[in-house]
Coordinates of C-alpha atoms in Angstrom, one line a residue:
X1 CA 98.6 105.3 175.2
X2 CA 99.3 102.9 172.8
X3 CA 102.0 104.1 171.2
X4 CA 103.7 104.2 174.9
X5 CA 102.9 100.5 175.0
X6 CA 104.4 99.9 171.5
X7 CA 107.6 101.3 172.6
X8 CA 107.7 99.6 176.2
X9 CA 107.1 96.6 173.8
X10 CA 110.2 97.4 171.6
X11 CA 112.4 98.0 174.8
X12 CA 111.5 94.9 176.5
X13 CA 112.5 93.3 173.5
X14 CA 115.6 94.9 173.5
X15 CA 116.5 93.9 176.9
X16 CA 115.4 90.2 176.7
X17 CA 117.8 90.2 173.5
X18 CA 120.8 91.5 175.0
X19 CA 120.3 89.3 178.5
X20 CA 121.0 91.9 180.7
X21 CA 121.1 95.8 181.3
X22 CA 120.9 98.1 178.3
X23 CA 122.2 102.1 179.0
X24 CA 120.2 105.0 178.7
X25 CA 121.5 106.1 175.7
X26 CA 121.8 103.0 174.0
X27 CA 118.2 102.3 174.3
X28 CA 117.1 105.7 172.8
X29 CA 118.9 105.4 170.0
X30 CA 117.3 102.1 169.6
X31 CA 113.8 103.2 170.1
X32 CA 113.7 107.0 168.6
X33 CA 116.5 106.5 165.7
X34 CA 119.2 108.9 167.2
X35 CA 122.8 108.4 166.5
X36 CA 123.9 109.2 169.4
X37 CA 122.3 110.5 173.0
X38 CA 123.7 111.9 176.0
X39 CA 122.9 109.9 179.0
X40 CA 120.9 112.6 181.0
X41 CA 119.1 113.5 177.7
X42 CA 118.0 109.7 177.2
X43 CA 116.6 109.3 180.5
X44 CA 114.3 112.0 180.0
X45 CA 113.2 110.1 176.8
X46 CA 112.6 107.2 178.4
X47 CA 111.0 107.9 181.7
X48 CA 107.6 108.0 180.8
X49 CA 108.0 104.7 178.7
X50 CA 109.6 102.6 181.7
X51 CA 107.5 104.6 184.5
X52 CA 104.2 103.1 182.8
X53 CA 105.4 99.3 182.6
X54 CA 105.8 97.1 185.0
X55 CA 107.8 95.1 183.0
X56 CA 110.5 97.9 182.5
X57 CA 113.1 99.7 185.8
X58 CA 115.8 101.9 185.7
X59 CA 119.0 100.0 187.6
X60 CA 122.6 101.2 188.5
X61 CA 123.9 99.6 185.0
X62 CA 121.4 100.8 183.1
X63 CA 117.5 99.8 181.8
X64 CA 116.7 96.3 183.0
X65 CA 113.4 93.9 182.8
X66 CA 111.5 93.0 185.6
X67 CA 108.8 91.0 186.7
X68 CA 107.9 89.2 183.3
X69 CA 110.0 86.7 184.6
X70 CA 109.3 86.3 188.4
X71 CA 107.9 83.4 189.8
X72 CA 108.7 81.2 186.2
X73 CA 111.3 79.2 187.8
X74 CA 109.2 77.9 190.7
X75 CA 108.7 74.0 190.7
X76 CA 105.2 73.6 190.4
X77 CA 104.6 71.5 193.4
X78 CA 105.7 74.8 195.1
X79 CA 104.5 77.6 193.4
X80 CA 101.5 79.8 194.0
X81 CA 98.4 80.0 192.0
X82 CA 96.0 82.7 192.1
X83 CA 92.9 81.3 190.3
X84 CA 90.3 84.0 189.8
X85 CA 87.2 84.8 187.5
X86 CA 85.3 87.8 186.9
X87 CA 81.8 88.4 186.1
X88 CA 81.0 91.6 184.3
X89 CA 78.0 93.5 182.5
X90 CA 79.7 92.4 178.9
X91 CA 81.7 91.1 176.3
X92 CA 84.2 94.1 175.5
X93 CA 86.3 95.3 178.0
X94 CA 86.2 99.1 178.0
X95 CA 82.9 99.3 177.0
X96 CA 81.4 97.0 179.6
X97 CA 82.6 96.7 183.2
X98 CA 83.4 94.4 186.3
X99 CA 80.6 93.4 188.5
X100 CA 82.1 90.7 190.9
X101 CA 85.6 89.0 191.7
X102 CA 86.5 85.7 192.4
X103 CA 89.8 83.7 193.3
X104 CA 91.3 80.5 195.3
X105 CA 94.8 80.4 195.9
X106 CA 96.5 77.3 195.2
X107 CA 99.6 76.9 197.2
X108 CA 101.8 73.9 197.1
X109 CA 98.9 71.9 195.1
X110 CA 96.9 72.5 197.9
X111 CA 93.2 74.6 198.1
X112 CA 94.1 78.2 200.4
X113 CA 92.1 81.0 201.3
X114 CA 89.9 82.6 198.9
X115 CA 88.6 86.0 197.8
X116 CA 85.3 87.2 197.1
X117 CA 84.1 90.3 196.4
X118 CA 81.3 92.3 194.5
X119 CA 81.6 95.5 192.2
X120 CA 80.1 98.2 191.6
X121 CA 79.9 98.9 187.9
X122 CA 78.5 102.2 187.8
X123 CA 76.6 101.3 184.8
X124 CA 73.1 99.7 184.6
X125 CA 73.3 95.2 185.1
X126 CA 72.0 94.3 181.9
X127 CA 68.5 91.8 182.3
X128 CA 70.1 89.0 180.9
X129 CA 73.2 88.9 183.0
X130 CA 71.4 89.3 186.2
X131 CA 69.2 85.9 185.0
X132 CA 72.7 84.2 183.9
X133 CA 74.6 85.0 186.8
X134 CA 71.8 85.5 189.3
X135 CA 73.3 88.6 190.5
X136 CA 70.4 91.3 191.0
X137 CA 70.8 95.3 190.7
X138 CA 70.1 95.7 194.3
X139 CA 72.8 94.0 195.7
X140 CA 75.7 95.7 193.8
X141 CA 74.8 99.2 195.2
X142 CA 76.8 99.9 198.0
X143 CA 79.7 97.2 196.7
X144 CA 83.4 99.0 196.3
X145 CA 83.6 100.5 193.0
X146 CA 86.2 98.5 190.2
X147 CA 88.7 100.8 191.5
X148 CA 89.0 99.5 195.1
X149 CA 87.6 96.0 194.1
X150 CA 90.6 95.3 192.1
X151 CA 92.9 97.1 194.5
X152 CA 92.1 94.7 196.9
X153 CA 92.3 91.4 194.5
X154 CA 95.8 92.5 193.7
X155 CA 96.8 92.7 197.3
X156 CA 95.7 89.2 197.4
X157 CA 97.4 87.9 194.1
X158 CA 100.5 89.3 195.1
X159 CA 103.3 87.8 193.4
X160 CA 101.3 84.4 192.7
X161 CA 100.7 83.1 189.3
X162 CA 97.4 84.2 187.7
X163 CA 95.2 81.3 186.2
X164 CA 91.8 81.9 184.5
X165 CA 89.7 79.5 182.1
X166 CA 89.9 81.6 179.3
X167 CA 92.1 84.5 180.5
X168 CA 92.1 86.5 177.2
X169 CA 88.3 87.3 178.5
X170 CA 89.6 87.9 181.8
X171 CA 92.5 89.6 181.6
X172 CA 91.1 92.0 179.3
X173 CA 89.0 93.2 181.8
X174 CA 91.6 93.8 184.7
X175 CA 94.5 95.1 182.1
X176 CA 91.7 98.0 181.4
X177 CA 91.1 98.7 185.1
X178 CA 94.8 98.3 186.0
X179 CA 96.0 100.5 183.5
X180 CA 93.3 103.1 183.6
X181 CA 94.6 103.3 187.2
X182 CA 98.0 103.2 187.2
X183 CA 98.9 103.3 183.6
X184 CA 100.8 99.7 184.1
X185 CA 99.6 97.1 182.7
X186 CA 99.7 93.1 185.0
X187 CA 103.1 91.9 184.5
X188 CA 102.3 88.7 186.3
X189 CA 102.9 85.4 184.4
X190 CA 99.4 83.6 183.3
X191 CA 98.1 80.4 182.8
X192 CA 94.9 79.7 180.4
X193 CA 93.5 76.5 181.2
X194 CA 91.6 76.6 178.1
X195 CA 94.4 76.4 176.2
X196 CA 96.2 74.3 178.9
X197 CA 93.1 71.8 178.3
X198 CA 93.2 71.8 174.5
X199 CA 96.9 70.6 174.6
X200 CA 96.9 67.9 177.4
X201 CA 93.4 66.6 176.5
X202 CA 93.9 66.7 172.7
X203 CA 91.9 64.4 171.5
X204 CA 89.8 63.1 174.4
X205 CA 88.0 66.1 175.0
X206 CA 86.4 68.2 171.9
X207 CA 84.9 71.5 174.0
X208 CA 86.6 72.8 177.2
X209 CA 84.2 74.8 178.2
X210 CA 84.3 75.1 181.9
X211 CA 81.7 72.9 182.7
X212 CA 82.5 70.1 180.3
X213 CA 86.0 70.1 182.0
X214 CA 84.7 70.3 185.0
X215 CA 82.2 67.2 184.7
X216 CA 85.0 65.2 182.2
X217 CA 87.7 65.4 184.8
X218 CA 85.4 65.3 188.0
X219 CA 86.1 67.7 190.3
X220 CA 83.6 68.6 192.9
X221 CA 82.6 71.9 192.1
X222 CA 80.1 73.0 189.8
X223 CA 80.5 75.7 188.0
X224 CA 77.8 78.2 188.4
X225 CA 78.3 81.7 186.5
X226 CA 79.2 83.1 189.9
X227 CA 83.1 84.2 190.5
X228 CA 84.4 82.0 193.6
X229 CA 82.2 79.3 192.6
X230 CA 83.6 79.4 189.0
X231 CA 87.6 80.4 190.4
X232 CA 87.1 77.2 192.7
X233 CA 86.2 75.1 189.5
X234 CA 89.3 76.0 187.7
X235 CA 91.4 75.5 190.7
X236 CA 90.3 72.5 191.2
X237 CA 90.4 71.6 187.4
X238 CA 94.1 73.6 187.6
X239 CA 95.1 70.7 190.0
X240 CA 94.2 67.5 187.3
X241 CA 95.7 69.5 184.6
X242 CA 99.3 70.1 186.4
X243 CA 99.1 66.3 187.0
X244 CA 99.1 65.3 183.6
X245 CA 101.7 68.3 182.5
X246 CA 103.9 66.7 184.8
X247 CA 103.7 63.3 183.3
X248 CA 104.5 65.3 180.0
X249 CA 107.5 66.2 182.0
X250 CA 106.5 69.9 183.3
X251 CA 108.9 70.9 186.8
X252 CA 108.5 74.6 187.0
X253 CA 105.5 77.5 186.0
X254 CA 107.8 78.2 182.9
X255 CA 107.0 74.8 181.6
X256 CA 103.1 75.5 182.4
X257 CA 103.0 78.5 181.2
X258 CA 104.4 77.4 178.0
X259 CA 102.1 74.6 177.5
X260 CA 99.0 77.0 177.9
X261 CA 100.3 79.3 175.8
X262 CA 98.0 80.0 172.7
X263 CA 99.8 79.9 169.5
X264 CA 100.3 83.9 169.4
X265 CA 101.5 84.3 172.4
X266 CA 104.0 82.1 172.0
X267 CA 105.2 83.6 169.1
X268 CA 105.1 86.5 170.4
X269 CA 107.4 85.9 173.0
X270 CA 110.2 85.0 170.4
X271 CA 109.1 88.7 169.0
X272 CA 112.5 90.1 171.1
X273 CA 114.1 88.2 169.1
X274 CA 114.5 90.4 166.2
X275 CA 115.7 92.9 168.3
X276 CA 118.1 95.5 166.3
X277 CA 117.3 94.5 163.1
X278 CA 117.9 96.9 160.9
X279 CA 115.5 98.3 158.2
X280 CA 116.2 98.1 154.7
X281 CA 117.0 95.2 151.7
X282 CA 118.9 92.1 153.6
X283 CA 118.8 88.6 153.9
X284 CA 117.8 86.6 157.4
X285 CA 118.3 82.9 158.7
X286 CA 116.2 81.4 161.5
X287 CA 118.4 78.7 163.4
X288 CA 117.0 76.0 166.3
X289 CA 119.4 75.5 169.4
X290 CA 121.6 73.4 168.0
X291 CA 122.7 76.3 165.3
X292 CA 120.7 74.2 162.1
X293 CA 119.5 76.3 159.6
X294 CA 115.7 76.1 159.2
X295 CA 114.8 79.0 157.5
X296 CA 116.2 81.5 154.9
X297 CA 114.4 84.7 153.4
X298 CA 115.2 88.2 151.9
X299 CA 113.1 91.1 152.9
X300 CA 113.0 94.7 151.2
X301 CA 112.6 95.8 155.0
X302 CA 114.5 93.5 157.3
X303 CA 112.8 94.9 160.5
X304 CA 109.2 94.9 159.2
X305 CA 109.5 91.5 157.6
X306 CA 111.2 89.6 160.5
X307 CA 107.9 91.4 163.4
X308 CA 105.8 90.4 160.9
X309 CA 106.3 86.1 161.6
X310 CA 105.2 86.9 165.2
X311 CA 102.3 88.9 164.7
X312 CA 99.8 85.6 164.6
X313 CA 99.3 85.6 161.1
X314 CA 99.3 81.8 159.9
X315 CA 102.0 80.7 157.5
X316 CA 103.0 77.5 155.6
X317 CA 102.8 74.3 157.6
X318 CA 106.7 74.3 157.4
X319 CA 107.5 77.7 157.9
X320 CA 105.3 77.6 161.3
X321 CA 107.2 74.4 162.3
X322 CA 110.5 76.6 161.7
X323 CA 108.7 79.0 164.4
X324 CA 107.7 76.6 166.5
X325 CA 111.9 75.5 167.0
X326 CA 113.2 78.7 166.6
X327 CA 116.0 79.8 169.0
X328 CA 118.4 82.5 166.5
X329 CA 117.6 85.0 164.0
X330 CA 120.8 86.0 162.3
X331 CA 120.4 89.0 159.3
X332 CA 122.6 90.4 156.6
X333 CA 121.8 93.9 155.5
X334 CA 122.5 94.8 151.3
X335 CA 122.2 97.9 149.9
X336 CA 119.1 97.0 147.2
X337 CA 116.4 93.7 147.5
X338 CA 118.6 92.8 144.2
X339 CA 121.3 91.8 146.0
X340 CA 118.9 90.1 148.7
X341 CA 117.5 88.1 146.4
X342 CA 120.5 86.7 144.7
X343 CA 122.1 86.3 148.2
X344 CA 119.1 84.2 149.7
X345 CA 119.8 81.9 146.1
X346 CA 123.6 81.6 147.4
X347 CA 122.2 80.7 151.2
X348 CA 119.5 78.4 150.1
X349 CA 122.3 76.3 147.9
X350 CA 124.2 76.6 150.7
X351 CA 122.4 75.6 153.6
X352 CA 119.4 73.6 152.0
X353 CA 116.8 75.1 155.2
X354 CA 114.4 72.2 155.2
X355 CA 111.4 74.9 155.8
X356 CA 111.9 76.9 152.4
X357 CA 109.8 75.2 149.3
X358 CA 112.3 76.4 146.7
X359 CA 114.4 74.0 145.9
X360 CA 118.2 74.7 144.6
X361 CA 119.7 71.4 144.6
X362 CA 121.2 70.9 141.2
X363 CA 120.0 67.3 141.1
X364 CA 116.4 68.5 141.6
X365 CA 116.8 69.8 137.7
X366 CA 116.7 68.3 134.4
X367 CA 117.5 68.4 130.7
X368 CA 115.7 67.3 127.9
X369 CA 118.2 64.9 125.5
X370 CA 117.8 63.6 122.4
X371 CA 118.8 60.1 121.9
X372 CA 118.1 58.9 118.4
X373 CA 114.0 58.9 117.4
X374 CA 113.4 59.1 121.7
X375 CA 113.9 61.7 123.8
X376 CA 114.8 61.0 127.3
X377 CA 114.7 63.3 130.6
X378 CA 118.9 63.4 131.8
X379 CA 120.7 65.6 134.4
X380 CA 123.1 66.3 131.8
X381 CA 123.4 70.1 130.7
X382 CA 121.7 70.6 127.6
X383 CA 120.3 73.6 125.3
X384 CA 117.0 72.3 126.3
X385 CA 117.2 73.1 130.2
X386 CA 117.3 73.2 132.9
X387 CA 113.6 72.4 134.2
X388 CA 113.1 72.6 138.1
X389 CA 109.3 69.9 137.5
X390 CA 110.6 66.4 136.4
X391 CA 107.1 65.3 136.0
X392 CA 106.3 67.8 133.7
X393 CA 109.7 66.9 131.8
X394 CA 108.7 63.3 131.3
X395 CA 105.5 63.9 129.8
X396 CA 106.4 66.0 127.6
X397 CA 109.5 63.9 126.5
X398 CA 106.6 61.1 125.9
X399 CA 105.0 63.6 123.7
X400 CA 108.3 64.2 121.4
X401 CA 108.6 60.4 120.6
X402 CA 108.3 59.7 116.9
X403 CA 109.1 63.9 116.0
X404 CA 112.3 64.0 113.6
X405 CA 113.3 67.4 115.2
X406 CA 115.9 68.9 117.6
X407 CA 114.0 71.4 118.4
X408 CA 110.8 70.5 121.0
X409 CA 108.8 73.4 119.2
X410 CA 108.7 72.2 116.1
X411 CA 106.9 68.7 117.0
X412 CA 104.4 70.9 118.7
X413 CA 102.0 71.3 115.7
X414 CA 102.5 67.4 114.6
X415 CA 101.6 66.5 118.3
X416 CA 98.1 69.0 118.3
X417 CA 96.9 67.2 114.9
X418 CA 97.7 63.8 115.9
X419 CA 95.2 64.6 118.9
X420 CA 92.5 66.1 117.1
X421 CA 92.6 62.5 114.8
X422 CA 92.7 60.8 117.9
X423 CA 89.6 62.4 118.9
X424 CA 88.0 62.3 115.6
X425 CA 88.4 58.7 115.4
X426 CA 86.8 58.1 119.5
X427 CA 90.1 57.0 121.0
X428 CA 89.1 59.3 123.8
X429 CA 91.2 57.9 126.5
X430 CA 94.1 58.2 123.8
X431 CA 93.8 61.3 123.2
X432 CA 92.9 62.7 127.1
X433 CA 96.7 60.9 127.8
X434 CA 98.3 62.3 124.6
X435 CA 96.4 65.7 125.8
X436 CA 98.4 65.8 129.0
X437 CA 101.6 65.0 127.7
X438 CA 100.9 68.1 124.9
X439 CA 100.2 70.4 128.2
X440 CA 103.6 69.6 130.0
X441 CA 105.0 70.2 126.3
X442 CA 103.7 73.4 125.7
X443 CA 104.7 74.2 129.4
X444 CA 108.4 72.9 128.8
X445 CA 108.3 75.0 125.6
X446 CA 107.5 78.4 127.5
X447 CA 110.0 77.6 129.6
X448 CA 113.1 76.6 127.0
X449 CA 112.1 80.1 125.4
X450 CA 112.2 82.2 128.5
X451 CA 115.5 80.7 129.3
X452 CA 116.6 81.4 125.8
X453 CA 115.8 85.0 126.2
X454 CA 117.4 85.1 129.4
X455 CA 120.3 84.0 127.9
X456 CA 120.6 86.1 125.4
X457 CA 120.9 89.1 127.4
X458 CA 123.9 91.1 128.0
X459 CA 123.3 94.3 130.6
X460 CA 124.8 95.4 133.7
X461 CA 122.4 96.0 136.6
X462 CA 123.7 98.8 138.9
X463 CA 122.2 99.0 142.5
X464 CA 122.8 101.0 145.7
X465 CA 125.7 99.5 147.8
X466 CA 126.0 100.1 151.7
X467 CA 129.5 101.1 150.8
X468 CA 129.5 104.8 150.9
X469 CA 130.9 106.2 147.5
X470 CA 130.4 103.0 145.5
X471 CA 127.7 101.3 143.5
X472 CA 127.0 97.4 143.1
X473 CA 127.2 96.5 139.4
X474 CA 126.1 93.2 138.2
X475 CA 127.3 92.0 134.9
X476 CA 124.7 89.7 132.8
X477 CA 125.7 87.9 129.9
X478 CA 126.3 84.4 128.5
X479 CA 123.9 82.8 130.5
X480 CA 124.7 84.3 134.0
X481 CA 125.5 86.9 136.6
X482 CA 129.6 86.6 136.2
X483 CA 129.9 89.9 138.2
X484 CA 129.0 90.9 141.5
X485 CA 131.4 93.5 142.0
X486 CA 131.7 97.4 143.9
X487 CA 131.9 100.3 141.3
X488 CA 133.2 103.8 142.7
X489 CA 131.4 106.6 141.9
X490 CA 133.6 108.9 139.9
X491 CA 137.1 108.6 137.9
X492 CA 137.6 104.8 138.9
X493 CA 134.3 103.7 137.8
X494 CA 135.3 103.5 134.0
X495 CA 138.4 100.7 135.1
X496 CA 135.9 98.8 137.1
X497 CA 133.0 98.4 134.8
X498 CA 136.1 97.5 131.5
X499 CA 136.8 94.5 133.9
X500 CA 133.2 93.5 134.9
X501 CA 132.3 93.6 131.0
X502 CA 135.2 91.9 130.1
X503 CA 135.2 88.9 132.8
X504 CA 131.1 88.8 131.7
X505 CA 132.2 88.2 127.9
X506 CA 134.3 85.4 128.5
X507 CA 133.8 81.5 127.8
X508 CA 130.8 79.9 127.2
X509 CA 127.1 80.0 127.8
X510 CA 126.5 78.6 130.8
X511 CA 123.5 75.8 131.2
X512 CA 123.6 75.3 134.8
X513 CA 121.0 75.4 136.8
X514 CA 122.8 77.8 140.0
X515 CA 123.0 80.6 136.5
X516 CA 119.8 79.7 135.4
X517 CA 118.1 80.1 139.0
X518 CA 120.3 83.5 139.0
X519 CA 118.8 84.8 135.6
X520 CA 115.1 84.0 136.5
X521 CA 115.4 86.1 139.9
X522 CA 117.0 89.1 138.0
X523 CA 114.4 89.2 135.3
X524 CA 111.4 89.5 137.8
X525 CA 113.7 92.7 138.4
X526 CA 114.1 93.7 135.1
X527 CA 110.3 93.3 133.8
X528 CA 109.5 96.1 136.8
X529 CA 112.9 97.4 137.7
X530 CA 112.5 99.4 141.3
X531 CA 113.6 103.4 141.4
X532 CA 117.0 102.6 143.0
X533 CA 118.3 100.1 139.9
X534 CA 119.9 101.5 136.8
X535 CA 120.2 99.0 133.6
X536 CA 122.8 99.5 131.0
X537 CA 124.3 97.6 127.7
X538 CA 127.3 96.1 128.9
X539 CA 129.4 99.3 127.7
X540 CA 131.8 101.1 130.3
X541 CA 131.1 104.9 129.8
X542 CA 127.0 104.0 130.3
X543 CA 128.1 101.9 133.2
X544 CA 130.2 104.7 134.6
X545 CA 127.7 107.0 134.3
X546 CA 125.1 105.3 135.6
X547 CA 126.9 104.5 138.8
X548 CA 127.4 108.5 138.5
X549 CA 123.5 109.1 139.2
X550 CA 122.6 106.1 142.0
X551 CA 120.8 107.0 144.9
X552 CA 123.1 106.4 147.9
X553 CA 121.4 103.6 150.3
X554 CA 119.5 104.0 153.1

């Protein structure tokens, strides 16, 4: 059963993506991987997913969504609420069941007719729900059984709104019974006025239980533990809450619906968002509505990466405010996470995403200098840089003054002993400031000599390329990536790599900070190279041969 819902899921998505009616086979390719499918064939496929989901029809032009959306566009001083509550022998739906049902309609902000009704649940009434709720054994025997009871409730919902005061509790309860009897699950929009509460009331308010709501915002009802006594509550809370949602400028049940949406749920309705991405290596941009960049990542696997931001896992405070104003996902598929990676460098530069904590402004990096007997921090290129932490840079260009030496190693050992005599002689707050500056110094010095190393090599990285019958070869030497170039597999590969090696050979070593960015992201490749990435001396029969034996990619 799940799996069926997984897939409904995944076709939903793909219909709210493409804004109208997806074909038959079109939507089978999508869900089951095929390359192609005849129409008759992918209706068979599908039937039993769209048969068991409300959410899902078959139309004339092809697979269409229903009634997630009905009702939404209501104004709210028109639209009809069904408040309801349930009482039941437990916490876990499935494992516990219904004993009573209660709702009030609310129909043009106005009170309406009510439903009441007691269940059956064909399992003992535990003691210490019958003292909460006051509901004895005796009097459920002879009530409808869940199946009937909720029959009826849904006759008198109908296409109204559902509202409940914590309606993850609730719904839980009646998606069970609704889909153990018709395999659907409720595809009517819902409001939480929990949730509705925590957002208008934040603040003022610090539990929204029902009955603190009920007594902070004085409505007449008292809730009780008993269903239409409780549904009556929240309808009558409902009614204060829309109030101050429309000050915040609410209109329709869209806009409610939205505000009472827990943080989950909202992300989860961007989730069809990433409909058709692809899997495999690529790169991905979120956009807001006016087409700014917010976001930019790389992914080994685009699709599970991109699902993965709307499964309710929290991220950084920025990324999640990148969420919250998300409106387009665009994607890039490359043939290896190599590629990704030095592509997401190129978009970052590029578009400068306010939500990614890298940073790859060239002015955000510096350069150790040295002027005289003083070293001073510059953004001029230099041997000794660049350094992405300024900070750090500063102290430890404190801790060079009064070294005679070009090289920041070197007044390393000088800078330890004049610490220790520091200390030996009590100057402690001396030597806890000269102790810092010696810590950003040995931290620029790790840094100055992994750059060195990087810039020493000279290899070609070879990795799958989504063009069939060629490899992507990158050419490392000099300080940077020079090439990014397709390699064919075969007779022309030898000409192609003599060029790559010959363009990576020329001019000087670069210092830049865009090459050095470049070198640090290929050597967390190189230290652990993946299967798919073959590494060669810049030499054009190992290159050609090494294109020779790449896996194709997926």
């Amino acid at each position: 059963m799940q799996l069926s819902f997984d897939a409904a899921d995944r076709l939903v998505e793909l219909v709210l993506a493409r804004r109208g009616p997806v074909r038959a086979g079109e939507a089978a390719c999508a869900l089951f991987a095929l390359t192609s499918s005849p129409t008759a064939i992918a209706r068979a496929l599908l039937d039993d997913v769209v048969d068991g989901d409300a959410r899902l029809a078959w139309r004339s032009g092809g697979l269409v969504g229903l009634s997630t959306q009905l009702g939404l566009d209501a104004p709210l001083d028109a639209a009809d609420f069904v408040v309801f509550d349930l009482e039941t022998t437990g916490l876990r739906a499935g494992s516990s069941r219904i004993c009573e049902i209660g709702a009030q309609r609310l129909r043009a902000l106005e009170l309406g007719d009510s439903f009441e009704t007691l269940v059956d649940p064909g399992v003992r009434l535990p003691a210490e729900i019958s003292a909460l709720t006051g509901i004895h054994p005796a009097t459920l025997r002879g009530a409808p059984r869940a199946e009937l009871a909720v029959r009826r409730f849904l006759d008198f919902a109908g296409d109204g709104v559902l509202v409940a005061h914590n309606a993850r509790f609730d719904m839980a309860f009646l998606d069970h019974e609704v889909e153990r009897l018709t395999g659907r699950r409720v595809a009517a929009p819902v409001v939480d006025t929990v949730w509705l509460a925590r957002r208008l009331l934040q603040g003022r308010l610090r539990r929204v239980g029902l009955a603190s709501l009920a007594h902070f915002l004085g409505v007449p009802t008292e809730p009780c533990h008993r269903a239409l006594p409780d549904a009556r509550a929240t309808a009558e809370i409902l009614l204060r809450l829309i109030g101050l949602a429309q000050e915040r400028g609410a209109r329709t049940v869209a806009d409610l619906v939205e505000l009472s949406a827990p943080r989950a749920r909202k992300l989860h309705a961007k989730r069809s968002l990433t409909a058709g991405a692809p899997s495999g290596p690529g790169v991905y941009t979120f956009f807001d509505r006016h087409g700014q960049a917010l976001y930019v990542g790389k992914a080994r696997e685009l699709r599970s990466r991109l699902r993965s931001y709307f499964s309710g896992a929290r991220q950084r405070p920025a990324v999640e405010a990148a969420l919250g104003a998300l409106d387009r996902i665009e994607w890039q598929r490359t043939g290896s996470e190599l590629e990704a990676s030095l592509l997401e460098l190129g978009r970052l530069r590029e578009l400068r995403p306010p939500a990614n904590a890298r940073s790859t402004r060239p002015d955000r990096h510096v350069y150790l200098r040295r002027r005289g007997e003083r070293w001073a921090v510059t953004v001029e290129q230099t041997p000794c840089g660049p350094l992405t932490a300024r900070r750090t840079a500063q102290r430890a260009a404190r801790a060079l003054e009064g070294h005679d030496t070009d090289d920041p190693a070197g007044a390393l050992p000088a800078v330890r002993a004049r610490m220790r005599r520091l200390a030996a002689a009590q100057r402690f707050e001396d030597a806890a400031r000269l102790r810092d500056r010696m810590t950003a110094l040995e931290d620029v010095i790790a840094a100055l000599h992994e750059l060195e190393q990087l810039r020493s090599l000279a290899v070609c990285v070879l990795a799958p390329s989504l063009d069939p019958g060629f490899a992507r070869a990158f050419f490392v030497a000099r300080g940077q990536v020079t090439g990014n170039r397709v390699v064919p597999v075969g007779s022309g590969a030898r000409h192609e790599a003599a060029t790559g090696v010959a363009e990576a050979l020329r001019g000087p070593v670069s210092l830049a900070p865009e090459h050095a960015a470049e070198l640090r992201v290929l050597a967390g490749f190189l230290r652990r190279p993946p299967p798919e990435l073959r590494v060669t001396p810049l030499d054009p029969a190992a290159i050609a041969a090494a294109a020779d034996g790449l896996p194709c990619a997926a």
